[in-house]
PDB file of C-alpha atoms in Angstrom:
ATOM      1  CA  UNK A 799     109.365 -88.493 -88.145  1.00 37.00           C
ATOM      2  CA  UNK A 800     108.034 -85.176 -87.027  1.00 37.00           C
ATOM      3  CA  UNK A 801     108.603 -84.011 -83.334  1.00 37.00           C
ATOM      4  CA  UNK A 802     104.933 -84.670 -82.614  1.00 38.00           C
ATOM      5  CA  UNK A 803     104.232 -88.302 -82.024  1.00 43.00           C
ATOM      6  CA  UNK A 804     101.104 -89.818 -83.871  1.00 44.00           C
ATOM      7  CA  UNK A 805      98.090 -90.376 -81.698  1.00 47.00           C
ATOM      8  CA  UNK A 806      97.874 -94.068 -81.922  1.00 48.00           C
ATOM      9  CA  UNK A 807      94.165 -93.952 -80.549  1.00 52.00           C
ATOM     10  CA  UNK A 808      93.180 -91.435 -83.322  1.00 48.00           C
ATOM     11  CA  UNK A 809      94.644 -93.694 -85.962  1.00 49.00           C
ATOM     12  CA  UNK A 810      92.990 -96.780 -84.452  1.00 51.00           C
ATOM     13  CA  UNK A 811      89.592 -94.986 -84.608  1.00 51.00           C
ATOM     14  CA  UNK A 812      90.080 -94.061 -88.219  1.00 49.00           C
ATOM     15  CA  UNK A 813      91.291 -97.456 -89.203  1.00 51.00           C
ATOM     16  CA  UNK A 814      88.375 -98.956 -87.246  1.00 53.00           C
ATOM     17  CA  UNK A 815      85.792 -97.057 -89.096  1.00 51.00           C
ATOM     18  CA  UNK A 816      83.106 -98.434 -91.598  1.00 52.00           C
ATOM     19  CA  UNK A 817      84.802-101.279 -93.460  1.00 57.00           C
ATOM     20  CA  UNK A 818      82.159-101.167 -96.002  1.00 58.00           C
ATOM     21  CA  UNK A 819      83.386 -97.966 -97.461  1.00 72.00           C
ATOM     22  CA  UNK A 820      87.087 -98.974 -97.316  1.00 86.00           C
ATOM     23  CA  UNK A 821      89.065 -99.506-100.474  1.00 90.00           C
ATOM     24  CA  UNK A 822      91.174-102.674 -99.826  1.00 93.00           C
ATOM     25  CA  UNK A 823      93.708-103.964-102.247  1.00 94.00           C
ATOM     26  CA  UNK A 824      96.068-106.793-101.667  1.00 95.00           C
ATOM     27  CA  UNK A 825      99.277-107.507-103.945  1.00 95.00           C
ATOM     28  CA  UNK A 826     101.727-110.535-104.031  1.00 95.00           C
ATOM     29  CA  UNK A 827     104.932-108.790-104.805  1.00 95.00           C
ATOM     30  CA  UNK A 828     108.037-110.689-106.322  1.00 95.00           C
ATOM     31  CA  UNK A 829     110.347-108.770-103.886  1.00 95.00           C
ATOM     32  CA  UNK A 830     111.683-109.265-100.288  1.00 96.00           C
ATOM     33  CA  UNK A 831     109.686-107.380 -97.506  1.00 96.00           C
ATOM     34  CA  UNK A 832     112.726-105.317 -96.801  1.00 96.00           C
ATOM     35  CA  UNK A 833     112.784-103.849-100.303  1.00 96.00           C
ATOM     36  CA  UNK A 834     109.088-103.224-100.267  1.00 96.00           C
ATOM     37  CA  UNK A 835     109.353-101.426 -96.864  1.00 96.00           C
ATOM     38  CA  UNK A 836     112.032 -99.115 -98.299  1.00 96.00           C
ATOM     39  CA  UNK A 837     109.743 -98.227-101.140  1.00 94.00           C
ATOM     40  CA  UNK A 838     106.827 -97.378 -98.943  1.00 94.00           C
ATOM     41  CA  UNK A 839     108.865 -95.497 -96.210  1.00 94.00           C
ATOM     42  CA  UNK A 840     111.764 -93.788 -97.733  1.00 94.00           C
ATOM     43  CA  UNK A 841     110.553 -90.403 -99.114  1.00 93.00           C
ATOM     44  CA  UNK A 842     112.701 -90.362-102.159  1.00 94.00           C
ATOM     45  CA  UNK A 843     111.378 -93.857-103.245  1.00 94.00           C
ATOM     46  CA  UNK A 844     107.883 -93.123-102.080  1.00 93.00           C
ATOM     47  CA  UNK A 845     107.757 -89.894-104.016  1.00 92.00           C
ATOM     48  CA  UNK A 846     107.871 -91.887-107.216  1.00 92.00           C
ATOM     49  CA  UNK A 847     104.455 -93.472-106.813  1.00 88.00           C
ATOM     50  CA  UNK A 848     102.801 -91.455-103.953  1.00 89.00           C
ATOM     51  CA  UNK A 849     103.824 -87.651-104.394  1.00 89.00           C
ATOM     52  CA  UNK A 850     104.159 -85.537-101.307  1.00 87.00           C
ATOM     53  CA  UNK A 851     101.635 -83.125-102.775  1.00 89.00           C
ATOM     54  CA  UNK A 852      98.968 -85.794-102.184  1.00 90.00           C
ATOM     55  CA  UNK A 853      99.761 -85.982 -98.477  1.00 91.00           C
ATOM     56  CA  UNK A 854      98.789 -83.696 -95.644  1.00 90.00           C
ATOM     57  CA  UNK A 855     102.322 -84.066 -94.376  1.00 88.00           C
ATOM     58  CA  UNK A 856     105.162 -86.155 -95.702  1.00 86.00           C
ATOM     59  CA  UNK A 857     105.898 -87.822 -92.222  1.00 90.00           C
ATOM     60  CA  UNK A 858     103.902 -91.060 -91.483  1.00 92.00           C
ATOM     61  CA  UNK A 859     100.839 -90.817 -89.370  1.00 91.00           C
ATOM     62  CA  UNK A 860     101.796 -94.001 -87.585  1.00 94.00           C
ATOM     63  CA  UNK A 861     104.282 -96.858 -88.190  1.00 94.00           C
ATOM     64  CA  UNK A 862     105.006-100.215 -86.942  1.00 95.00           C
ATOM     65  CA  UNK A 863     108.605-100.983 -88.249  1.00 90.00           C
ATOM     66  CA  UNK A 864     108.665-103.443 -91.142  1.00 93.00           C
ATOM     67  CA  UNK A 865     105.013-104.265 -90.938  1.00 96.00           C
ATOM     68  CA  UNK A 866     102.654-101.131 -91.250  1.00 96.00           C
ATOM     69  CA  UNK A 867     102.848 -97.538 -92.079  1.00 96.00           C
ATOM     70  CA  UNK A 868      99.970 -95.075 -92.732  1.00 95.00           C
ATOM     71  CA  UNK A 869      99.772 -91.641 -94.205  1.00 94.00           C
ATOM     72  CA  UNK A 870      97.148 -89.015 -94.164  1.00 93.00           C
ATOM     73  CA  UNK A 871      96.266 -87.869 -97.660  1.00 91.00           C
ATOM     74  CA  UNK A 872      94.252 -85.109 -99.191  1.00 90.00           C
ATOM     75  CA  UNK A 873      92.356 -84.512-102.409  1.00 87.00           C
ATOM     76  CA  UNK A 874      93.650 -81.839-104.698  1.00 84.00           C
ATOM     77  CA  UNK A 875      90.175 -80.869-105.837  1.00 85.00           C
ATOM     78  CA  UNK A 876      87.098 -79.540-103.809  1.00 84.00           C
ATOM     79  CA  UNK A 877      85.833 -80.544-101.459  1.00 82.00           C
ATOM     80  CA  UNK A 878      89.439 -81.387-100.537  1.00 82.00           C
ATOM     81  CA  UNK A 879      88.551 -84.454 -98.427  1.00 87.00           C
ATOM     82  CA  UNK A 880      91.159 -86.256 -96.245  1.00 89.00           C
ATOM     83  CA  UNK A 881      91.709 -90.021 -95.978  1.00 91.00           C
ATOM     84  CA  UNK A 882      94.057 -92.341 -94.372  1.00 93.00           C
ATOM     85  CA  UNK A 883      95.920 -95.041 -96.352  1.00 93.00           C
ATOM     86  CA  UNK A 884      97.553 -97.755 -94.403  1.00 95.00           C
ATOM     87  CA  UNK A 885     100.156-100.104 -96.100  1.00 96.00           C
ATOM     88  CA  UNK A 886     100.489-103.474 -94.302  1.00 96.00           C
ATOM     89  CA  UNK A 887     103.402-105.718 -95.235  1.00 97.00           C
ATOM     90  CA  UNK A 888     104.084-109.422 -94.431  1.00 96.00           C
ATOM     91  CA  UNK A 889     106.349-112.030 -95.934  1.00 96.00           C
ATOM     92  CA  UNK A 890     104.726-114.838 -97.879  1.00 92.00           C
ATOM     93  CA  UNK A 891     107.080-117.529 -96.813  1.00 88.00           C
ATOM     94  CA  UNK A 892     108.909-117.759-100.145  1.00 91.00           C
ATOM     95  CA  UNK A 893     111.064-114.701-100.015  1.00 92.00           C
ATOM     96  CA  UNK A 894     108.391-112.618-101.523  1.00 95.00           C
ATOM     97  CA  UNK A 895     105.898-110.035 -99.940  1.00 96.00           C
ATOM     98  CA  UNK A 896     102.170-109.555 -99.501  1.00 96.00           C
ATOM     99  CA  UNK A 897     101.283-105.793 -99.458  1.00 95.00           C
ATOM    100  CA  UNK A 898      97.784-104.905 -98.280  1.00 96.00           C
ATOM    101  CA  UNK A 899      96.517-101.402 -98.738  1.00 94.00           C
ATOM    102  CA  UNK A 900      93.549-100.040 -96.861  1.00 94.00           C
ATOM    103  CA  UNK A 901      92.406 -96.712 -98.150  1.00 91.00           C
ATOM    104  CA  UNK A 902      89.718 -95.133 -95.745  1.00 91.00           C
ATOM    105  CA  UNK A 903      87.804 -91.732 -95.847  1.00 85.00           C
ATOM    106  CA  UNK A 904      88.771 -89.814 -92.654  1.00 76.00           C
ATOM    107  CA  UNK A 905      86.928 -86.688 -93.423  1.00 67.00           C
ATOM    108  CA  UNK A 906      83.632 -86.144 -91.736  1.00 59.00           C
ATOM    109  CA  UNK A 907      82.315 -83.788 -94.496  1.00 60.00           C
ATOM    110  CA  UNK A 908      80.564 -86.699 -96.306  1.00 54.00           C
ATOM    111  CA  UNK A 909      78.436 -88.995 -94.107  1.00 51.00           C
ATOM    112  CA  UNK A 910      79.774 -92.581 -94.237  1.00 49.00           C
ATOM    113  CA  UNK A 911      76.482 -94.210 -94.212  1.00 52.00           C
ATOM    114  CA  UNK A 912      74.437 -94.019 -97.383  1.00 54.00           C
ATOM    115  CA  UNK A 913      70.920 -95.326 -97.994  1.00 56.00           C
ATOM    116  CA  UNK A 914      69.141 -96.143-101.120  1.00 58.00           C
ATOM    117  CA  UNK A 915      66.814 -93.819-102.557  1.00 58.00           C
ATOM    118  CA  UNK A 916      64.010 -96.368-102.476  1.00 60.00           C
ATOM    119  CA  UNK A 917      64.496 -97.626 -99.125  1.00 61.00           C
ATOM    120  CA  UNK A 918      60.853 -97.013 -98.122  1.00 60.00           C
ATOM    121  CA  UNK A 919      61.689 -95.248 -94.874  1.00 61.00           C
ATOM    122  CA  UNK A 920      59.055 -92.511 -93.924  1.00 59.00           C
ATOM    123  CA  UNK A 921      60.216 -89.075 -94.700  1.00 57.00           C
ATOM    124  CA  UNK A 922      60.372 -86.987 -91.406  1.00 56.00           C
ATOM    125  CA  UNK A 923      60.017 -83.292 -91.589  1.00 56.00           C
ATOM    126  CA  UNK A 924      61.149 -80.739 -88.884  1.00 57.00           C
ATOM    127  CA  UNK A 925      59.063 -77.856 -87.867  1.00 58.00           C
ATOM    128  CA  UNK A 926      60.984 -74.524 -88.014  1.00 52.00           C
TER     129      UNK A 926
END
């Protein structure tokens, strides 16, 4: 890991954001948790499915050994938004694993709240 410890409060705020905009995927894997953990945390293995060029930095943003790791990602095209992807791992009780992936927009360039165009709210104009 880097010399700089991740700010756990900052990670918690990002991950506690608007759940309605999160992309959440859950997979049941036919592999023991230890093997899956190596695949998501060892750079040489992770590089095969999550290239370092897609990350802001190769080191994890936060890590709870064997249970959860998160990385800060960046888009390769404009507007170059940043997001946080967290991998949560737990055993299923049968020697296999359950991997939950939570991908959350962390960039404030785009408002997280969207409204329908026909929401019937009055239009307010500001005087210059």
